C-alpha angles and dihedrals in degrees: 000000000000108000089222094058093044092050088051094053097049100038100046121353105051093038085055091050095046087051092047090051089052092049089055106272116134116227119235117189111227089259094054090047092050091051091052091057095054094269091282120123092202086067120085104176118084086229090178091061097038090050089048093051096045091051085063092056116102133183131212121245118170096341096311129100120233132187120237113253119255086241094057093044087052087051094051088047091050094049090051096046100038122103107216097138100045097126089056092075139251098288094046085047090049094043090054092048093047088052088053097046096045096040103029129215131284114234131185114239129180117225125177090332094313124108114229131184107208122172116256110207121204091206137018104236096173094052112040093179087063091066135079121236123201133173133191139172134218087028100191116212130179116236118240109268098005138069086234115118137215121202118203108202099233131015126180124202136199115203086342093307114123104231101156132046122184131190115199127196140185116269092219093072089070099101097097121056143187132217113258132198109268093232093078094052126086127230105291096007120124116265094233139090115221122241095250091053091042088052094047092050093045087054093048090049095044090052086055093066121109095249094047125054105308088145091076093053094053087083098034122111107164129041131188138193115188155150128178093277102041138025135178137178139207140147138242114320096002109151114239090250091063098052105121144204118238122213122188119231095222129047105269096163093108092048092049094047089051093054095046097054097038109112115253092208129253093266092051091044095047088049094046091049112024103074092055121089113263087016089172093067090060091045090053099039092056096040092058096041101088126186117350137194122244115265130205086261092054090048095052096045089051092047100051109015103057099118095242092047095050094045090050091048094045097049100035110025104048126088139166110235113193094313101328122095111222133191124199124262117231093258091056092046097053091043091055092044092053090046094052091047088056094049100041096053127052122220132237090282092051091249128107123257120238130219151170133249112199117209130184117224108282098015101120106274094153095050092043085058092049096048093044088052088052092047091051092049093050093044110114089211096049111074121195098344119202112206124201123187114197121185134167101234132061099218089054088049089054096047089050089051095048089045094057093040090052091050090051097250117148101249137168123196112210112238096198142343096282091048090053096053089052089047091051098040095039094235098130131178118246104282100020113117121215125221134208082228124049123188122195140155115251094243090067090069087059090051090044090057092044092051095046 
């Protein structure tokens, strides 16, 4: 056994798997995962799991629940696993898959002689407990146009769909470092990225290339690069300089400590170690390890890969912005959560309490607004939200308008004060188009009041 592989396994990869098991992910050996994808390494979806899960879905018709037919389930799987837009590039494929995963697909079913078109969803986003969660490692995937393989360290599946890919590294490679863009570094932290993290991210970016295994990343929502002392996250297509840290708003140290030290059980332990060469060394090492303290890798996995948190982030906090896929940073996540809480709940006087979100230049104000508008639209307690974005500069108004437009949101920019009033009140002239989102410069309110 090569010592570097062994060190990576015992310091990063297996601890990651143990924590994920304790967070609710079922471990699959590589051979089990291969069997569930039809024994073909070019396949990346565990169709055996997805087909079984979809078979348990039902839809309502005249007060009765009906299962989806085998034919429609097969059609839905074929739609997800097909490759009709391959030439459009990975980001476009990923965007198409994301829409399919978040919106579901309409199917035709014949009930009592009538044709109905219910939506069949691949993931139950609203009820995380209704889904099936698997994790495997050394996930061998055949390269496009080749019989060569790539083996991402850890892959996580929801209902058989690969949503997360993790590259694990040894911490003892960290002696060398590279300069890193300051935007991914928190206040007071060093402006560098260590050699193991750099290698992990480079591997992730390489594997997304057209001649590698981009078909795995068509479905990916969250990517991680980690060793025990450092961990970063991103999404598909994110350049190395924009991989980010995550920090929890509340103190989760005791919860992380509890989960990393909870026993995984003899059966899972045997399954996790026994297929590997020199399995006895892993059994002996982890049996003698005793209690351990949380690492940066543990903290990131706990923060983002608890099933409910992963589904929330993937569903509500990802946007496609003019050909780029972007995932929220932790500051944006908590700002949006706090805003939604203010909007969704009334105070003692029956009104809603306002607030201020403070951003520095270049910290993602426009995307925060896009994600907030998306979160408002998805919140069950907020009916038919109308979002009005007010800025004090024309160039910022133009930027936000373009951002929403590029992200596929229904947005209208006010031309003048009178137009602003019509957009807000909905009393439009013939030929004018309304939008769920309205952007305006603040002086147009003054103009609207003057023209009244």
